[in-house]
Coordinates of C-alpha atoms and ligand atoms in Angstrom, one line a residue:
Chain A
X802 CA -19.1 -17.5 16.2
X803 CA -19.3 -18.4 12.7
X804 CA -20.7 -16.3 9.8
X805 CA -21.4 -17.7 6.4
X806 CA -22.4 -15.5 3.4
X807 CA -21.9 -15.4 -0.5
X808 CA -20.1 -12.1 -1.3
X809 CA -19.8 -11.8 -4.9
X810 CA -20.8 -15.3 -5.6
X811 CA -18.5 -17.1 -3.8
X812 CA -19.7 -18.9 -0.4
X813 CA -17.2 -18.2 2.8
X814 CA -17.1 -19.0 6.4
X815 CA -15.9 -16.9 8.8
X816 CA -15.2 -17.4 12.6
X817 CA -15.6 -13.9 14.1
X818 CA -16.9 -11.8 17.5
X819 CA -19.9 -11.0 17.1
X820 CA -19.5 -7.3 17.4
X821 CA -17.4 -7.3 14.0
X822 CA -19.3 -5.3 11.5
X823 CA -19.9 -6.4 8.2
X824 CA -17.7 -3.5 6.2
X825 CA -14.9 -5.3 8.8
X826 CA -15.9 -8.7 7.4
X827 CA -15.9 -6.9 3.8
X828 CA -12.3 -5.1 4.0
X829 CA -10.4 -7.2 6.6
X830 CA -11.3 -10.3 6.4
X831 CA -12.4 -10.8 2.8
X832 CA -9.9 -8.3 1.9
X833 CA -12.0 -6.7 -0.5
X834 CA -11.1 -2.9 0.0
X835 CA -13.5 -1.4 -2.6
X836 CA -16.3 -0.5 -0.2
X837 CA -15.0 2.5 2.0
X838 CA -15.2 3.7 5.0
X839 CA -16.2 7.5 5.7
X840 CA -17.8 8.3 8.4
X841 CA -18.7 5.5 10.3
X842 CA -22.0 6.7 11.3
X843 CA -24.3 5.5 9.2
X844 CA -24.4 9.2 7.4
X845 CA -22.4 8.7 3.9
X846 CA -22.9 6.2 2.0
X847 CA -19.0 5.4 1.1
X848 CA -19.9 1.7 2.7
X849 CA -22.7 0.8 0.8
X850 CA -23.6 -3.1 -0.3
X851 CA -25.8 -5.0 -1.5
X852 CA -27.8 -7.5 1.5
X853 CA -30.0 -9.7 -0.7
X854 CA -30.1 -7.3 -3.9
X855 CA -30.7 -4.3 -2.0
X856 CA -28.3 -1.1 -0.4
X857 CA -27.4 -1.5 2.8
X858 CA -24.6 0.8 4.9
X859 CA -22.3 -2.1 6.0
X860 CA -20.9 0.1 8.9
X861 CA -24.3 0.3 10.4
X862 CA -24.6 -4.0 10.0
X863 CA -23.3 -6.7 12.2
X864 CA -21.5 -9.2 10.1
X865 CA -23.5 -11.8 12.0
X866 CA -27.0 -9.8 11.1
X867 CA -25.8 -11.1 7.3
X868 CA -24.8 -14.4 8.3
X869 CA -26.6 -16.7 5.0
X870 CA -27.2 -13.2 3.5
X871 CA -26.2 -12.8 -0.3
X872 CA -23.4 -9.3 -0.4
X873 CA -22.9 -8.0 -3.4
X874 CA -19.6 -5.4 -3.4
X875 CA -18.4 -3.0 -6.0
X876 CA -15.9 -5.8 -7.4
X877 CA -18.9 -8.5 -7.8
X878 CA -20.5 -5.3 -10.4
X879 CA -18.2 -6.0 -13.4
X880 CA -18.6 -9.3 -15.3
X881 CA -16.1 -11.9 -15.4
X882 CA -14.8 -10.7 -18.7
X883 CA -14.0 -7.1 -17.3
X884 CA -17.3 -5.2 -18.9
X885 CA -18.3 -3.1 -16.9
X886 CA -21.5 -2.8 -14.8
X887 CA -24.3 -0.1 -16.7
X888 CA -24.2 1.8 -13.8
X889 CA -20.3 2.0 -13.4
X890 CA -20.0 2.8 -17.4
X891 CA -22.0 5.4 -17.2
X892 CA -20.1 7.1 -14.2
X893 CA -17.4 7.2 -16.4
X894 CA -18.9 8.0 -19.5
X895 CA -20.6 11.0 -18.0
X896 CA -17.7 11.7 -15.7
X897 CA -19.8 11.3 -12.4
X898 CA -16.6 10.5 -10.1
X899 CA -13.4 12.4 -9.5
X900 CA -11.5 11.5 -6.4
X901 CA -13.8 8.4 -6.6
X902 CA -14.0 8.1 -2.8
X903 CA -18.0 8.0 -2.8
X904 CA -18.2 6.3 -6.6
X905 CA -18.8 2.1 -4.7
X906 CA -21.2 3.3 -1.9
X907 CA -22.6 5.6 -5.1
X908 CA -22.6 2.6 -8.0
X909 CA -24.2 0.3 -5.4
X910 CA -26.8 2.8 -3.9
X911 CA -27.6 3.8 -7.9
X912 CA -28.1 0.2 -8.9
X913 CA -30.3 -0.6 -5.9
X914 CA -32.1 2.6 -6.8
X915 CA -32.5 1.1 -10.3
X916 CA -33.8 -2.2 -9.6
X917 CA -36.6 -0.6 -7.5
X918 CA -37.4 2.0 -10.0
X919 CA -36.1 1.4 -13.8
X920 CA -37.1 4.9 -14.9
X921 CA -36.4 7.4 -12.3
X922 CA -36.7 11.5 -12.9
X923 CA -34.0 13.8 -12.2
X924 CA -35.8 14.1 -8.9
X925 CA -36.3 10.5 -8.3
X926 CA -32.8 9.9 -8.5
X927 CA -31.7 12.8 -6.4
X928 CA -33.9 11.8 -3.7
X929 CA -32.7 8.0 -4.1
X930 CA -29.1 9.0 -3.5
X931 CA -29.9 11.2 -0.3
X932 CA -28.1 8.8 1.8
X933 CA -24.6 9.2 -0.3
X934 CA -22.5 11.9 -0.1
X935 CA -19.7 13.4 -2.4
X936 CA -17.9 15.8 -1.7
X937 CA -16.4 16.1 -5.4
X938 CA -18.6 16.7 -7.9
X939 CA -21.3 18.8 -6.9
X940 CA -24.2 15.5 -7.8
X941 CA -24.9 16.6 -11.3
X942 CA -22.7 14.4 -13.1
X943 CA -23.7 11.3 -10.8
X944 CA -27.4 12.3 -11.5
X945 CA -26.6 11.9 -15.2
X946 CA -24.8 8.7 -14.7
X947 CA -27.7 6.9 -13.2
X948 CA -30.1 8.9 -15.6
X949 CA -28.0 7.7 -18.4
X950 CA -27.6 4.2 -16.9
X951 CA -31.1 4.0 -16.8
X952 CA -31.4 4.3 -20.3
X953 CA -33.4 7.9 -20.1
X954 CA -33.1 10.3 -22.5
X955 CA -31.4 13.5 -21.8
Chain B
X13 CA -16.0 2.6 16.1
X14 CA -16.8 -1.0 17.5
X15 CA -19.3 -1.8 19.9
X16 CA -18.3 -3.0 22.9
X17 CA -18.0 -7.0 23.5
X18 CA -21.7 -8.9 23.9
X19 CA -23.2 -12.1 23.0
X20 CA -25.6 -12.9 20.4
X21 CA -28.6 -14.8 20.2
X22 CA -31.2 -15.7 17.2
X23 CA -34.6 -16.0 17.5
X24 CA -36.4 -17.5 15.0
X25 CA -39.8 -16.7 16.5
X26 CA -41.6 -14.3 18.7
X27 CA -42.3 -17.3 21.7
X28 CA -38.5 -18.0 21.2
X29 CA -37.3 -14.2 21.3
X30 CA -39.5 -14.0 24.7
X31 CA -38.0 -16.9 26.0
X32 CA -34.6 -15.8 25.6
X33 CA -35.1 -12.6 27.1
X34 CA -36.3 -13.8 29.9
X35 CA -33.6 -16.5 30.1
X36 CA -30.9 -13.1 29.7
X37 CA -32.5 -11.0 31.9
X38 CA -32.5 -7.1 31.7
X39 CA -29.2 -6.9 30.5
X40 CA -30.0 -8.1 27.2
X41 CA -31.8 -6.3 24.3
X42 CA -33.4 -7.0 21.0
X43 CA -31.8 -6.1 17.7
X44 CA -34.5 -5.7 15.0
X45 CA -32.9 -3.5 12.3
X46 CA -30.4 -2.3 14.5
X47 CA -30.6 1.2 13.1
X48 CA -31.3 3.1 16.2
X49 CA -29.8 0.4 18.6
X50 CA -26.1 -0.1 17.0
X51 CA -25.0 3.7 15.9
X52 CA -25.8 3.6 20.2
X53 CA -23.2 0.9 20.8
X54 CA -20.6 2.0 18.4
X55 CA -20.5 5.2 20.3
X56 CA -20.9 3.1 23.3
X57 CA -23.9 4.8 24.7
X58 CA -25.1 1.6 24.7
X59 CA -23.4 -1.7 25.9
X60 CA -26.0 -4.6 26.5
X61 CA -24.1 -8.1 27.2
X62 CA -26.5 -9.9 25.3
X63 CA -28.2 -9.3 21.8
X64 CA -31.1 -10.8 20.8
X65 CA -31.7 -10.9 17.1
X66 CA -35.4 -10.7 16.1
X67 CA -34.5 -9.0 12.4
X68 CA -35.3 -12.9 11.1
X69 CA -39.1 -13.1 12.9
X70 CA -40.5 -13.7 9.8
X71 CA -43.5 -14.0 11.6
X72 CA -43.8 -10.5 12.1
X73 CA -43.3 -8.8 9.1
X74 CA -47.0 -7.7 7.4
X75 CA -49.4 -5.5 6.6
X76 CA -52.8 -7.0 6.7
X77 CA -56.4 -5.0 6.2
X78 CA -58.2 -5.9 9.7
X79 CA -61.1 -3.8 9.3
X80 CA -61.3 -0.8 10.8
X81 CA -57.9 -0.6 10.8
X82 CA -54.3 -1.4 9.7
X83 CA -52.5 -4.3 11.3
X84 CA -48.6 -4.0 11.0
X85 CA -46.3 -6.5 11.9
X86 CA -43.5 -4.9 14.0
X87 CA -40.7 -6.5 12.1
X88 CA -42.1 -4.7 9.2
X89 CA -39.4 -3.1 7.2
X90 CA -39.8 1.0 6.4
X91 CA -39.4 0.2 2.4
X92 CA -42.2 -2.3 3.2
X93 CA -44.1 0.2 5.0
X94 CA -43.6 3.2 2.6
X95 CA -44.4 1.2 -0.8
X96 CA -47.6 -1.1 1.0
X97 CA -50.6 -1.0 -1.3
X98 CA -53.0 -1.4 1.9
X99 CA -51.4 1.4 4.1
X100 CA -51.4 4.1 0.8
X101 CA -54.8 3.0 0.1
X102 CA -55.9 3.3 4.2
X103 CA -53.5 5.4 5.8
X104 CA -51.5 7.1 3.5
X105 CA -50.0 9.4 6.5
X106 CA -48.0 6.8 7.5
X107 CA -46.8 5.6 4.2
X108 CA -45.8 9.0 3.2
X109 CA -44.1 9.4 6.6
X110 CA -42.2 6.6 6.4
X111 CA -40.7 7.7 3.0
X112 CA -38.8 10.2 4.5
X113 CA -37.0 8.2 7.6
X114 CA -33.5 8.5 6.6
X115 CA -32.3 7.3 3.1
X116 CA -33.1 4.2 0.8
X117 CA -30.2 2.0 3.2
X118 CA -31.7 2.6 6.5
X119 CA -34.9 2.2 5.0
X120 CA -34.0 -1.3 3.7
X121 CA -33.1 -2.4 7.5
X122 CA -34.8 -0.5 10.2
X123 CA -37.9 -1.5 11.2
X124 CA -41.4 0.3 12.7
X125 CA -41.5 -1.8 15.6
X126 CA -37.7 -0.9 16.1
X127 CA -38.9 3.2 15.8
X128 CA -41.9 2.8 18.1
X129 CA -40.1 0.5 20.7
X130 CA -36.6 2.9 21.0
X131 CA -39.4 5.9 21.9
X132 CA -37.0 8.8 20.4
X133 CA -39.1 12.0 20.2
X134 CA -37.2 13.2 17.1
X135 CA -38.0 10.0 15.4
X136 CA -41.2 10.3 12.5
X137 CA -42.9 7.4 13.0
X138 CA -43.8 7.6 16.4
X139 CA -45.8 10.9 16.1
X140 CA -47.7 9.9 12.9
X141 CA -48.8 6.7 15.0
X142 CA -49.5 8.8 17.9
X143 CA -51.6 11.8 15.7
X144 CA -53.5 8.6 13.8
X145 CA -54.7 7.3 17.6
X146 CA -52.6 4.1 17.0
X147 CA -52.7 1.0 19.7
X148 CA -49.8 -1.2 20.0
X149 CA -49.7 -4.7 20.8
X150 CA -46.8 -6.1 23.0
X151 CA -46.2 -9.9 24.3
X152 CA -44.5 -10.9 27.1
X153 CA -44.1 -13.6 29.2
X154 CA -48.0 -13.7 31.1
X155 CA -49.5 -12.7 27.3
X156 CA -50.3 -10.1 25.2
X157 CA -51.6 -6.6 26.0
X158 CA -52.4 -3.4 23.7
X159 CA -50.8 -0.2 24.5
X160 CA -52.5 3.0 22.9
X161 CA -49.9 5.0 21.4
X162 CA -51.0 7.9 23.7
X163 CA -49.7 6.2 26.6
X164 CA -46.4 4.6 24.8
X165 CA -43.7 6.7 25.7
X166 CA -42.8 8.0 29.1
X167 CA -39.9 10.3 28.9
X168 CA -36.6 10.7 26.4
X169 CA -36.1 6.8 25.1
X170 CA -38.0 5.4 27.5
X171 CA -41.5 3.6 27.3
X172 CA -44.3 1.3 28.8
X173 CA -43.0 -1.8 27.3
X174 CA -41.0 -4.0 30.1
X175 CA -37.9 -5.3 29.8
X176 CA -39.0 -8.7 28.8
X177 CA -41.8 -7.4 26.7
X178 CA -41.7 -7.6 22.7
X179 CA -43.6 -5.1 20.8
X180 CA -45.2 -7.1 17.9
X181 CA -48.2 -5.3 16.0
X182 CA -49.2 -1.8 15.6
X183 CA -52.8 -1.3 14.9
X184 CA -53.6 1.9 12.9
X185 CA -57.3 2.8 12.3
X186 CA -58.1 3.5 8.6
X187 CA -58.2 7.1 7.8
X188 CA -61.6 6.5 5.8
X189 CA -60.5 9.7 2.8
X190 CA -59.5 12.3 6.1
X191 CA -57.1 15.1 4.4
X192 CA -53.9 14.8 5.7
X193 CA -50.5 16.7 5.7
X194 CA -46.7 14.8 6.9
X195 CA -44.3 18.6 7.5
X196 CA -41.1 17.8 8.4
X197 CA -38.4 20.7 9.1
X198 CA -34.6 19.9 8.3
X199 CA -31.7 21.5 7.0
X200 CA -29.8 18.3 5.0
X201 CA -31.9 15.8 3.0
X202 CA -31.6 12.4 5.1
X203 CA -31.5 14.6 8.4
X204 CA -34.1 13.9 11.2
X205 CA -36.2 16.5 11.8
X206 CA -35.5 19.7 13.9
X207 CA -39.3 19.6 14.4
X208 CA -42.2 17.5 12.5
X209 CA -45.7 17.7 12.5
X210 CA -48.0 15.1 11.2
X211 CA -52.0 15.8 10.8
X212 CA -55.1 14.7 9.7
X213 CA -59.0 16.4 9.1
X214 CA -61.7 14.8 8.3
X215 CA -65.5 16.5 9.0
X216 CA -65.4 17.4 12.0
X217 CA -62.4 15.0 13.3
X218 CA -58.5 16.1 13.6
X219 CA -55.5 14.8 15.0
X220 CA -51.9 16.8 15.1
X221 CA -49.1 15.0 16.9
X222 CA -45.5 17.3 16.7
X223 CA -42.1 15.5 16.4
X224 CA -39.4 16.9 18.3
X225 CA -41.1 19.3 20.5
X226 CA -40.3 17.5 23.6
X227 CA -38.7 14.7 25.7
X228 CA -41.9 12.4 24.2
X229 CA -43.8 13.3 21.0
X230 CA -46.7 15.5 21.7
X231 CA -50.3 15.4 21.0
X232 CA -51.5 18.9 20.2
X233 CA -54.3 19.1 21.7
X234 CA -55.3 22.6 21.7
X235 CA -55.1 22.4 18.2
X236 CA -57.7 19.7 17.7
X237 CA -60.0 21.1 20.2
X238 CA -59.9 24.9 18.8
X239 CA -60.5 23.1 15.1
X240 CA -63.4 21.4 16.7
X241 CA -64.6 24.9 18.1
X242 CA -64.5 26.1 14.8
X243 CA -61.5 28.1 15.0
X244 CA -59.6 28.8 11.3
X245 CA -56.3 26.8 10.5
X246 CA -54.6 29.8 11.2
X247 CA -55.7 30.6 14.7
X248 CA -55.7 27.0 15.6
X249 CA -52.0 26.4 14.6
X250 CA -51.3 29.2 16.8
X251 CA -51.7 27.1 20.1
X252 CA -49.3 24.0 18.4
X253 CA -46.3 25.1 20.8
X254 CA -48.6 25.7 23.6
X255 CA -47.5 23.6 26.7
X256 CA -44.4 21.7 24.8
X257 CA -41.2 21.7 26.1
X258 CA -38.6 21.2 23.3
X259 CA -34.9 21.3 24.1
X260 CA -32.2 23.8 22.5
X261 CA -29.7 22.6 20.3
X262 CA -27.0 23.0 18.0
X263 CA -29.8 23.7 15.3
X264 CA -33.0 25.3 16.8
X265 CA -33.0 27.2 19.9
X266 CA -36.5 26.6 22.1
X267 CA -38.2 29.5 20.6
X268 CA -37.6 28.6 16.9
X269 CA -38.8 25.2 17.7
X270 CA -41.7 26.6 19.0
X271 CA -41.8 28.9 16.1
X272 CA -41.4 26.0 13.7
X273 CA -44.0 24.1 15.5
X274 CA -46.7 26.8 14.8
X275 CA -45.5 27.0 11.3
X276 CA -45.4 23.3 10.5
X277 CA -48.8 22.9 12.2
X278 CA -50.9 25.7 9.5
X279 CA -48.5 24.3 6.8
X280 CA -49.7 20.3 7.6
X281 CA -53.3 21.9 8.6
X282 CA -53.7 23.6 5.4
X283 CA -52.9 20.3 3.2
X284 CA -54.8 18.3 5.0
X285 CA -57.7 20.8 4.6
X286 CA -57.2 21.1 0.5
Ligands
LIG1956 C1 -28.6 7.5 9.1 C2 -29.9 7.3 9.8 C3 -30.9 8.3 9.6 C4 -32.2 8.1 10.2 N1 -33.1 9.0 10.0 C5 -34.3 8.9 10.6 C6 -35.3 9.8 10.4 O1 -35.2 10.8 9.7 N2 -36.5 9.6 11.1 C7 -36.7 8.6 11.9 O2 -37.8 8.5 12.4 N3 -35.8 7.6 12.1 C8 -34.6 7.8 11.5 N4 -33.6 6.8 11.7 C9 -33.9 5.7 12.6 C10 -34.5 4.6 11.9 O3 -35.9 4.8 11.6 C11 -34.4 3.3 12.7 O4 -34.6 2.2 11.8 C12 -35.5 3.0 13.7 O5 -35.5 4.1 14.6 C13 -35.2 1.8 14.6 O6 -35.6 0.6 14.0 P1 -34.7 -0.6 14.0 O7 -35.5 -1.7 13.5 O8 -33.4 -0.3 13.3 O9 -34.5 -0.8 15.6 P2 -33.2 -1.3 16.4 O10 -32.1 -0.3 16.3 O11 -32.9 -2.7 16.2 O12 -33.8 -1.2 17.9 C14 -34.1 0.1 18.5 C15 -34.5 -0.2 19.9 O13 -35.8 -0.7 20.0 C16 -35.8 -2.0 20.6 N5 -36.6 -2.9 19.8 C17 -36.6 -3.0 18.4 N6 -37.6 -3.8 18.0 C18 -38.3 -4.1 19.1 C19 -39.5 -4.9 19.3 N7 -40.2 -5.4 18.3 N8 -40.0 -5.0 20.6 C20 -39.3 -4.5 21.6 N9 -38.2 -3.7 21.5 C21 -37.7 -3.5 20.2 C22 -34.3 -2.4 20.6 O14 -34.0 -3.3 21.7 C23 -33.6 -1.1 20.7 O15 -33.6 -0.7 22.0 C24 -32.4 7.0 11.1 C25 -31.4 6.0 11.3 C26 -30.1 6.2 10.7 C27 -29.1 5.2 10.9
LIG1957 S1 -19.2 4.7 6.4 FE1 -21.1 3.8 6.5 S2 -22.4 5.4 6.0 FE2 -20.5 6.4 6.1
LIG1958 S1 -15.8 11.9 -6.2 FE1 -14.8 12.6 -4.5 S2 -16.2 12.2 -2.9 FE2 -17.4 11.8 -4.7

């Protein structure tokens, strides 16, 4: 059946079963390979989006339960021009990645998290990132990132 | 993992969703959220033939003050739930509850009529419905009929709605300023709980419902009546594992659940009596 979304701005049309999920519309049929896969249970993170402005895990989401749904991905974050994305400068200004596996499903989760609540605590954003796992930097960088993102001082 | 091959149908409304169901039949079910229904089918513990998308029933996404109590629409979001002025002002159980289903992304999807309707005794929601004397309200094809929540769930995912019945409302009575304590027991943040216990005092009044404890969730009820004998928290949250019958597991073994129970019960008791 067919399935039509914006993803990153840009209006497509897919003709799909309906059992494909929407990380397979995402990565195989978009081709956009950002968002990862890591567990595929709905426990990580890794495949976090954006469904209408807010995080979603796209490996727990038929494609067809977005179909006319705005998706925003780790590649729509940056501007046109190349700047970065607050969130994602941060992450590398406070060195909150380093295999980077978890960094999209992190950046998108973190933004979400921002848009609901501009000036999280420590604690805030800790509990706001309980759905995303790393398995890399032991949080405390990330926690900065977002912290620093949103503007707080430290 | 990909779920194996169905097909899908929308409904824009609730008449519409009943009338497909009953065109489908019993091999078809309703999608809300999917958060419960499609982790299922990925795994392939569940393989209906037909879905039937009701995540777009506008219709039946609200909170609205009716009174003496809460009317939720059963399309209603968690993040809805959890950040609704009218249920933190009237029954702040359940919004605090619902704040601690999952993470932020599943509680942007799944739904309460979603947790109530798959009847999973480790899920939150059901118990704090349960513990608050909750009714639900379910349409089918000959109408609508109310369900109390105390007579909801009949054994290990399995409840009085029928087949071609759609759960639409749950109707919580206001908790008019009762004290009230949400413990849930887990080991990772995001985790469901090993065992939960939701309860509420006010004068006289109590309710304690247990999450986790059994194939249902459970109504402690030898709690409530030993409060209203006058018994002290203590005492009274001895008797929370009385009569359950929780199941081993990986994480808790039947005694530490019990254990847990009579814990979770003083700690939630204590709260709500501060
Ligand atoms: C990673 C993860 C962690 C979670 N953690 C928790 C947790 O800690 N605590 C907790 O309580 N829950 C937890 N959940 C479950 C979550 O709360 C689900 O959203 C909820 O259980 C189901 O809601 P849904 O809208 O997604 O339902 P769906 O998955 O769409 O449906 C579930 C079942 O109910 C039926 N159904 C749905 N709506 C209706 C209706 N209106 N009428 C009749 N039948 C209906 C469906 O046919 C299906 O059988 C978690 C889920 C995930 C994926
Ligand atoms: S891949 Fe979706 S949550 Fe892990
Ligand atoms: S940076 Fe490696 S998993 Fe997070």
């Amino acid at each position: 059946m067919n399935v039509t979304l914006t993803i990153n701005g840009t209006a497509h049309t897919y003709d799909l079963e309906p059992r494909t999920l929407l990380v397979q519309l995402i990565r195989e049929h978009a081709g956009l390979t950002g968002t990862n896969i890591g567990c595929d249970t709905s426990s990580c993170g890794a495949c976090s989006v954006h469904l209408d402005g807010e995080a979603v895990k796209s490996c727990t989401l038929l494609a067809v339960q977005a179909d006319g749904a705005d998706v925003t991905t780790i590649e729509g974050m940056a501007s046109a021009d190349g700047t970065m994305h607050p969130v994602q400068q941060a992450f590398m200004d406070e060195h909150g990645l380093q295999c980077g596996f978890c960094t999209p499903g992190m950046v998108m989760a973190a933004s979400s998290l921002l848009a609901e609540n501009p000036s999280p605590t420590d604690e805030d954003v800790r509990i706001g990132l309980e759905g995303n796992l790393c398995r890399c930097t032991g949080y405390h960088n990330i926690v900065k990132a977002v912290l620093t993102a949103s503007g707080a001082d430290q | 993992m990909i779920p194996a091959p169905f097909d899908y149908v929308r409904a824009e409304s609730t008449e519409e969703a009943i009338a497909l169901v009953g065109q489908h039949g019993d091999e078809s079910k309703f999608i809300a959220g999917g958060h419960s229904l499609l982790p299922l089918m990925k795994l392939r513990l569940a393989q209906p033939s037909v879905l039937i998308d009701i995540g777009r029933v506008t219709d039946l996404s609200y909170v609205r003050d009716a009174g003496d109590h809460v009317a939720i629409g059963a399309l209603t979001r968690h993040m809805d739930v959890e950040t609704s002025e009218v249920l933190r002002e009237h029954a702040p159980l359940l919004a605090h509850a619902t704040s601690h289903v999952g993470d932020p992304q599943v509680r942007h999807r799944g739904t309460i009529g979603g947790s109530i309707a798959h009847a999973d005794p480790a899920s939150d929601l059901p118990a704090v419905a349960l513990a608050l004397g909750a009714t639900y309200v379910a349409q089918g094809p000959n109408g609508t009929r109310e369900i109390a929540a105390a007579d909801f769930a009949t054994s290990y995912l399995e409840s009085a709605l029928a087949d071609d019945e759609l759960l639409t409302e749950i109707r919580v009575p206001k908790m008019n300023g009762a004290g009230w304590g949400f413990e849930k027991f887990n080991r990772r943040a995001q985790d469901w709980a090993i065992v939960g216990v939701a309860a509420w005092r006010r004068n006289g009044d109590a309710g304690v419902a247990l999450v986790n404890m059994g194939s249902t969730p459970v109504l402690a009820t030898g709690v409530v009546s030993a409060l209203a004998d006058g018994a002290s928290v203590a005492d009274a949250a001895q008797l929370a594992a009385d009569g359950t019958d929780p199941q081993p597991d990986l994480n808790a073994s039947i005694e530490y659940r019990q254990h847990l129970a009579r814990a979770l019960t003083k700690r939630a008791l204590d709260i709500a009596s501060s």
